[in-house]
Amino acid sequence: MTDPTQYGLGRRVQFDPRSRAFPVRALLHADLPLVTKRWYLPSAEPVLNQGAAGSCVGHGITNDLRYTPRPILPLDTTFAVERIYWPAQQVDPWAGGAYPGARPFYEGTSVLAGMQVAKALGVYAEFRWAFNEADLALAVGYIGPAVIGVSWYSPGMTKPDDDFTLHVTGEMVGGHCVCVVGINMRRNAYLITNSWSDQWSNRGKAWISRADMDRLLHEDGEAAIPVDRT
């Protein structure tokens, strides 16, 4: 199996206080129960691979677009990099980027910049934020996948265990963006899809406990939920 530590990270932290005005919780009934839900990618679609590039935000958003409830197909790494990642670097707060002609060169961008680009591109009419794990659980259960940006730890998150579960253990090695595509109440865990090829974990997917997700969201984590996919 390919060593997953060779793959890129690249999520940078950017918080805009105005995002507080757009909570996903406002769209969810107060008495909704938590439910098990899994959103699917058509079986013929390949697992994305960002390689060593820091384009995880572009890939995380592209994975969201590829999954139900309203999948946009086919989308690939070229779309993730050239239509989401590079444009996001041009609107984020950091000078330069990885796009052609960028100076200085750097890898990575923020989830906020990526979501803004996706909205400007017309693939999202609106997106909202889950500001805690409980709201993320409801959003994934009732609305759709979520694009999350979190701290990434190695080896616990680079090498899932035999049950394809990630653990927030080891050294924090950077920030990463992935797509949450399900929640299972029996396992008390979320299902994520990554962009590190089909050789990582269970064909690119892994589980992370609700407790670990709660910790990550409290460590400058963020969760964007498209609520109106055009």
mmCIF file of C-alpha atoms in Angstrom:
data_model
loop_
_atom_site.group_PDB
_atom_site.id
_atom_site.type_symbol
_atom_site.label_atom_id
_atom_site.label_comp_id
_atom_site.label_asym_id
_atom_site.label_seq_id
_atom_site.Cartn_x
_atom_site.Cartn_y
_atom_site.Cartn_z
ATOM 1 C CA MET A 1 0.000 0.000 0.000
ATOM 2 C CA THR A 2 1.224 3.505 -0.796
ATOM 3 C CA ASP A 3 2.549 5.405 2.233
ATOM 4 C CA PRO A 4 -0.195 7.963 2.966
ATOM 5 C CA THR A 5 2.245 10.416 4.543
ATOM 6 C CA GLN A 6 3.461 11.357 1.060
ATOM 7 C CA TYR A 7 0.134 13.010 0.325
ATOM 8 C CA GLY A 8 -0.522 16.709 0.704
ATOM 9 C CA LEU A 9 -2.409 18.637 3.349
ATOM 10 C CA GLY A 10 -2.888 22.378 2.819
ATOM 11 C CA ARG A 11 -5.884 23.681 4.774
ATOM 12 C CA ARG A 12 -5.200 27.132 6.255
ATOM 13 C CA VAL A 13 -7.225 28.738 9.026
ATOM 14 C CA GLN A 14 -9.344 31.750 8.066
ATOM 15 C CA PHE A 15 -12.328 32.799 10.124
ATOM 16 C CA ASP A 16 -14.633 35.648 9.186
ATOM 17 C CA PRO A 17 -16.834 36.748 12.119
ATOM 18 C CA ARG A 18 -19.622 37.468 9.617
ATOM 19 C CA SER A 19 -19.960 33.700 9.176
ATOM 20 C CA ARG A 20 -21.685 33.638 12.574
ATOM 21 C CA ALA A 21 -24.734 35.103 10.859
ATOM 22 C CA PHE A 22 -25.127 31.961 8.759
ATOM 23 C CA PRO A 23 -25.530 28.997 11.132
ATOM 24 C CA VAL A 24 -26.888 25.776 9.692
ATOM 25 C CA ARG A 25 -28.774 25.341 12.975
ATOM 26 C CA ALA A 26 -31.267 27.995 11.881
ATOM 27 C CA LEU A 27 -32.454 25.618 9.150
ATOM 28 C CA LEU A 28 -32.966 22.625 11.458
ATOM 29 C CA HIS A 29 -35.916 22.022 13.765
ATOM 30 C CA ALA A 30 -34.972 22.136 17.433
ATOM 31 C CA ASP A 31 -36.468 18.710 18.198
ATOM 32 C CA LEU A 32 -34.922 16.705 15.354
ATOM 33 C CA PRO A 33 -33.460 13.371 16.498
ATOM 34 C CA LEU A 34 -29.989 12.312 15.395
ATOM 35 C CA VAL A 35 -30.173 9.787 12.554
ATOM 36 C CA THR A 36 -27.873 7.481 10.652
ATOM 37 C CA LYS A 37 -27.340 8.717 7.119
ATOM 38 C CA ARG A 38 -24.905 8.021 4.300
ATOM 39 C CA TRP A 39 -24.562 10.043 1.118
ATOM 40 C CA TYR A 40 -23.318 8.157 -1.924
ATOM 41 C CA LEU A 41 -21.029 8.587 -4.895
ATOM 42 C CA PRO A 42 -21.995 6.659 -8.023
ATOM 43 C CA SER A 43 -19.960 3.445 -7.985
ATOM 44 C CA ALA A 44 -18.213 4.090 -11.301
ATOM 45 C CA GLU A 45 -16.695 7.364 -10.103
ATOM 46 C CA PRO A 46 -12.987 7.216 -9.152
ATOM 47 C CA VAL A 47 -11.459 8.234 -5.827
ATOM 48 C CA LEU A 48 -9.735 11.617 -6.140
ATOM 49 C CA ASN A 49 -6.001 11.948 -5.545
ATOM 50 C CA GLN A 50 -4.386 15.301 -4.763
ATOM 51 C CA GLY A 51 -0.918 13.753 -4.616
ATOM 52 C CA ALA A 52 1.612 15.857 -2.704
ATOM 53 C CA ALA A 53 -0.115 19.156 -3.568
ATOM 54 C CA GLY A 54 -1.812 21.254 -0.905
ATOM 55 C CA SER A 55 -5.082 21.336 -2.850
ATOM 56 C CA CYS A 56 -7.207 19.553 -0.251
ATOM 57 C CA VAL A 57 -9.760 22.395 -0.086
ATOM 58 C CA GLY A 58 -10.378 22.100 -3.820
ATOM 59 C CA HIS A 59 -10.685 18.344 -3.525
ATOM 60 C CA GLY A 60 -12.907 18.452 -0.443
ATOM 61 C CA ILE A 61 -15.362 20.761 -2.191
ATOM 62 C CA THR A 62 -15.189 18.727 -5.385
ATOM 63 C CA ASN A 63 -16.012 15.584 -3.436
ATOM 64 C CA ASP A 64 -19.035 17.340 -1.938
ATOM 65 C CA LEU A 65 -20.215 18.205 -5.433
ATOM 66 C CA ARG A 66 -19.797 14.586 -6.564
ATOM 67 C CA TYR A 67 -21.916 13.088 -3.788
ATOM 68 C CA THR A 68 -25.681 13.066 -3.465
ATOM 69 C CA PRO A 69 -28.181 14.663 -2.836
ATOM 70 C CA ARG A 70 -27.503 16.373 -6.182
ATOM 71 C CA PRO A 71 -24.260 15.032 -7.652
ATOM 72 C CA ILE A 72 -22.468 16.930 -10.387
ATOM 73 C CA LEU A 73 -20.576 14.500 -12.621
ATOM 74 C CA PRO A 74 -17.969 13.999 -13.855
ATOM 75 C CA LEU A 75 -15.625 16.135 -11.781
ATOM 76 C CA ASP A 76 -11.950 15.356 -11.347
ATOM 77 C CA THR A 77 -8.649 16.598 -9.954
ATOM 78 C CA THR A 78 -8.281 19.118 -12.768
ATOM 79 C CA PHE A 79 -11.567 20.722 -11.700
ATOM 80 C CA ALA A 80 -10.545 20.609 -8.033
ATOM 81 C CA VAL A 81 -7.239 22.348 -8.704
ATOM 82 C CA GLU A 82 -7.977 24.742 -11.556
ATOM 83 C CA ARG A 83 -11.571 25.741 -10.794
ATOM 84 C CA ILE A 84 -11.566 25.727 -6.978
ATOM 85 C CA TYR A 85 -8.075 25.603 -5.442
ATOM 86 C CA TRP A 86 -6.170 28.101 -7.589
ATOM 87 C CA PRO A 87 -9.004 30.676 -7.656
ATOM 88 C CA ALA A 88 -9.370 30.297 -3.867
ATOM 89 C CA GLN A 89 -5.702 31.185 -3.454
ATOM 90 C CA GLN A 90 -6.364 34.366 -5.381
ATOM 91 C CA VAL A 91 -9.099 35.513 -2.974
ATOM 92 C CA ASP A 92 -7.687 34.248 0.335
ATOM 93 C CA PRO A 93 -5.684 36.572 2.637
ATOM 94 C CA TRP A 94 -2.231 35.200 1.723
ATOM 95 C CA ALA A 95 -0.093 36.598 -1.094
ATOM 96 C CA GLY A 96 0.957 34.222 -3.842
ATOM 97 C CA GLY A 97 -0.036 30.602 -4.264
ATOM 98 C CA ALA A 98 0.549 27.508 -6.380
ATOM 99 C CA TYR A 99 -1.219 28.736 -9.521
ATOM 100 C CA PRO A 100 0.835 29.602 -12.632
ATOM 101 C CA GLY A 101 2.716 32.857 -12.164
ATOM 102 C CA ALA A 102 1.993 33.130 -8.427
ATOM 103 C CA ARG A 103 4.624 34.849 -6.311
ATOM 104 C CA PRO A 104 5.593 33.790 -3.712
ATOM 105 C CA PHE A 105 4.897 30.108 -4.138
ATOM 106 C CA TYR A 106 2.943 28.414 -1.374
ATOM 107 C CA GLU A 107 0.544 25.505 -1.021
ATOM 108 C CA GLY A 108 -2.840 25.593 0.680
ATOM 109 C CA THR A 109 -5.862 27.814 1.170
ATOM 110 C CA SER A 110 -8.874 28.175 3.462
ATOM 111 C CA VAL A 111 -12.229 26.423 3.407
ATOM 112 C CA LEU A 112 -13.904 29.831 3.436
ATOM 113 C CA ALA A 113 -12.079 30.943 0.284
ATOM 114 C CA GLY A 114 -12.920 27.660 -1.438
ATOM 115 C CA MET A 115 -16.596 27.907 -0.572
ATOM 116 C CA GLN A 116 -16.704 31.515 -1.785
ATOM 117 C CA VAL A 117 -15.183 30.447 -5.105
ATOM 118 C CA ALA A 118 -17.663 27.574 -5.453
ATOM 119 C CA LYS A 119 -20.538 29.976 -4.838
ATOM 120 C CA ALA A 120 -19.162 32.462 -7.378
ATOM 121 C CA LEU A 121 -18.792 29.581 -9.828
ATOM 122 C CA GLY A 122 -22.511 28.918 -9.467
ATOM 123 C CA VAL A 123 -22.389 25.379 -8.053
ATOM 124 C CA TYR A 124 -23.674 26.572 -4.652
ATOM 125 C CA ALA A 125 -26.395 29.131 -4.173
ATOM 126 C CA GLU A 126 -25.842 29.151 -0.407
ATOM 127 C CA PHE A 127 -23.704 27.527 2.254
ATOM 128 C CA ARG A 128 -23.929 27.579 6.035
ATOM 129 C CA TRP A 129 -21.696 26.687 8.973
ATOM 130 C CA ALA A 130 -21.965 24.152 11.760
ATOM 131 C CA PHE A 131 -20.406 25.755 14.820
ATOM 132 C CA ASN A 132 -20.417 22.617 16.960
ATOM 133 C CA GLU A 133 -20.430 18.861 16.568
ATOM 134 C CA ALA A 134 -24.116 18.442 17.417
ATOM 135 C CA ASP A 135 -25.132 20.768 14.588
ATOM 136 C CA LEU A 136 -22.761 18.984 12.213
ATOM 137 C CA ALA A 137 -24.407 15.679 13.107
ATOM 138 C CA LEU A 138 -27.853 17.058 12.293
ATOM 139 C CA ALA A 139 -26.685 18.747 9.096
ATOM 140 C CA VAL A 140 -25.076 15.571 7.736
ATOM 141 C CA GLY A 141 -28.124 13.560 8.765
ATOM 142 C CA TYR A 142 -30.732 15.797 7.187
ATOM 143 C CA ILE A 143 -29.186 18.211 4.669
ATOM 144 C CA GLY A 144 -26.167 16.712 2.952
ATOM 145 C CA PRO A 145 -22.387 16.245 3.080
ATOM 146 C CA ALA A 146 -20.150 18.771 4.836
ATOM 147 C CA VAL A 147 -16.777 20.215 3.872
ATOM 148 C CA ILE A 148 -14.584 20.328 6.969
ATOM 149 C CA GLY A 149 -11.208 21.882 7.671
ATOM 150 C CA VAL A 150 -9.407 20.475 10.710
ATOM 151 C CA SER A 151 -5.999 19.893 12.235
ATOM 152 C CA TRP A 152 -4.437 16.632 11.081
ATOM 153 C CA TYR A 153 -2.440 14.322 13.346
ATOM 154 C CA SER A 154 0.100 11.643 12.475
ATOM 155 C CA PRO A 155 0.180 8.745 12.762
ATOM 156 C CA GLY A 156 -3.367 8.480 14.127
ATOM 157 C CA MET A 157 -5.059 10.217 11.195
ATOM 158 C CA THR A 158 -2.674 9.356 8.383
ATOM 159 C CA LYS A 159 -2.850 5.620 9.050
ATOM 160 C CA PRO A 160 -6.348 4.406 9.988
ATOM 161 C CA ASP A 161 -6.637 1.322 12.170
ATOM 162 C CA ASP A 162 -7.856 -2.084 10.989
ATOM 163 C CA ASP A 163 -11.453 -0.906 11.340
ATOM 164 C CA PHE A 164 -10.738 2.067 9.017
ATOM 165 C CA THR A 165 -11.049 4.485 11.947
ATOM 166 C CA LEU A 166 -8.955 7.614 12.442
ATOM 167 C CA HIS A 167 -7.689 8.677 15.861
ATOM 168 C CA VAL A 168 -6.555 12.129 16.957
ATOM 169 C CA THR A 169 -3.209 10.889 18.233
ATOM 170 C CA GLY A 170 0.408 11.716 17.577
ATOM 171 C CA GLU A 171 1.840 14.976 16.287
ATOM 172 C CA MET A 172 -0.187 17.692 14.605
ATOM 173 C CA VAL A 173 1.331 17.844 11.115
ATOM 174 C CA GLY A 174 -0.832 20.502 9.465
ATOM 175 C CA GLY A 175 -4.357 21.270 8.375
ATOM 176 C CA HIS A 176 -6.472 19.184 6.031
ATOM 177 C CA CYS A 177 -9.833 19.430 4.296
ATOM 178 C CA VAL A 178 -12.057 16.416 3.695
ATOM 179 C CA CYS A 179 -15.711 15.787 2.957
ATOM 180 C CA VAL A 180 -18.025 14.253 5.581
ATOM 181 C CA VAL A 181 -20.376 11.933 3.706
ATOM 182 C CA GLY A 182 -22.179 10.143 6.493
ATOM 183 C CA ILE A 183 -22.915 9.612 10.152
ATOM 184 C CA ASN A 184 -23.616 6.291 11.859
ATOM 185 C CA MET A 185 -25.307 6.469 15.240
ATOM 186 C CA ARG A 186 -24.530 2.837 16.126
ATOM 187 C CA ARG A 187 -20.812 3.499 15.624
ATOM 188 C CA ASN A 188 -21.191 7.029 16.990
ATOM 189 C CA ALA A 189 -18.927 8.139 14.165
ATOM 190 C CA TYR A 190 -18.717 10.109 10.947
ATOM 191 C CA LEU A 191 -17.721 8.727 7.564
ATOM 192 C CA ILE A 192 -15.302 10.919 5.619
ATOM 193 C CA THR A 193 -13.984 10.695 2.100
ATOM 194 C CA ASN A 194 -10.428 11.831 1.519
ATOM 195 C CA SER A 195 -8.455 12.780 -1.600
ATOM 196 C CA TRP A 196 -5.426 10.551 -1.063
ATOM 197 C CA SER A 197 -6.302 7.930 -3.726
ATOM 198 C CA ASP A 198 -8.118 4.625 -3.440
ATOM 199 C CA GLN A 199 -5.033 3.131 -1.745
ATOM 200 C CA TRP A 200 -5.713 5.063 1.465
ATOM 201 C CA SER A 201 -7.923 3.420 4.090
ATOM 202 C CA ASN A 202 -11.099 1.834 2.648
ATOM 203 C CA ARG A 203 -10.904 3.125 -0.929
ATOM 204 C CA GLY A 204 -10.426 6.666 0.319
ATOM 205 C CA LYS A 205 -12.996 6.559 3.128
ATOM 206 C CA ALA A 206 -12.529 6.342 6.892
ATOM 207 C CA TRP A 207 -14.438 6.761 10.142
ATOM 208 C CA ILE A 208 -13.854 9.336 12.863
ATOM 209 C CA SER A 209 -15.654 9.277 16.196
ATOM 210 C CA ARG A 210 -18.041 12.046 17.186
ATOM 211 C CA ALA A 211 -15.848 12.717 20.215
ATOM 212 C CA ASP A 212 -12.762 13.203 18.058
ATOM 213 C CA MET A 213 -14.720 15.371 15.629
ATOM 214 C CA ASP A 214 -15.860 17.511 18.541
ATOM 215 C CA ARG A 215 -12.248 17.945 19.621
ATOM 216 C CA LEU A 216 -11.121 18.895 16.117
ATOM 217 C CA LEU A 217 -13.886 21.456 15.698
ATOM 218 C CA HIS A 218 -12.791 23.059 18.956
ATOM 219 C CA GLU A 219 -9.190 23.232 17.653
ATOM 220 C CA ASP A 220 -9.924 25.945 15.067
ATOM 221 C CA GLY A 221 -11.925 23.451 13.025
ATOM 222 C CA GLU A 222 -14.739 24.431 10.703
ATOM 223 C CA ALA A 223 -17.595 22.735 8.901
ATOM 224 C CA ALA A 224 -19.275 24.233 5.844
ATOM 225 C CA ILE A 225 -22.575 22.777 4.667
ATOM 226 C CA PRO A 226 -23.914 23.581 1.208
ATOM 227 C CA VAL A 227 -27.664 23.989 1.697
ATOM 228 C CA ASP A 228 -28.638 24.954 -1.835
ATOM 229 C CA ARG A 229 -26.725 23.057 -4.492
ATOM 230 C CA THR A 230 -27.663 24.557 -7.856
#
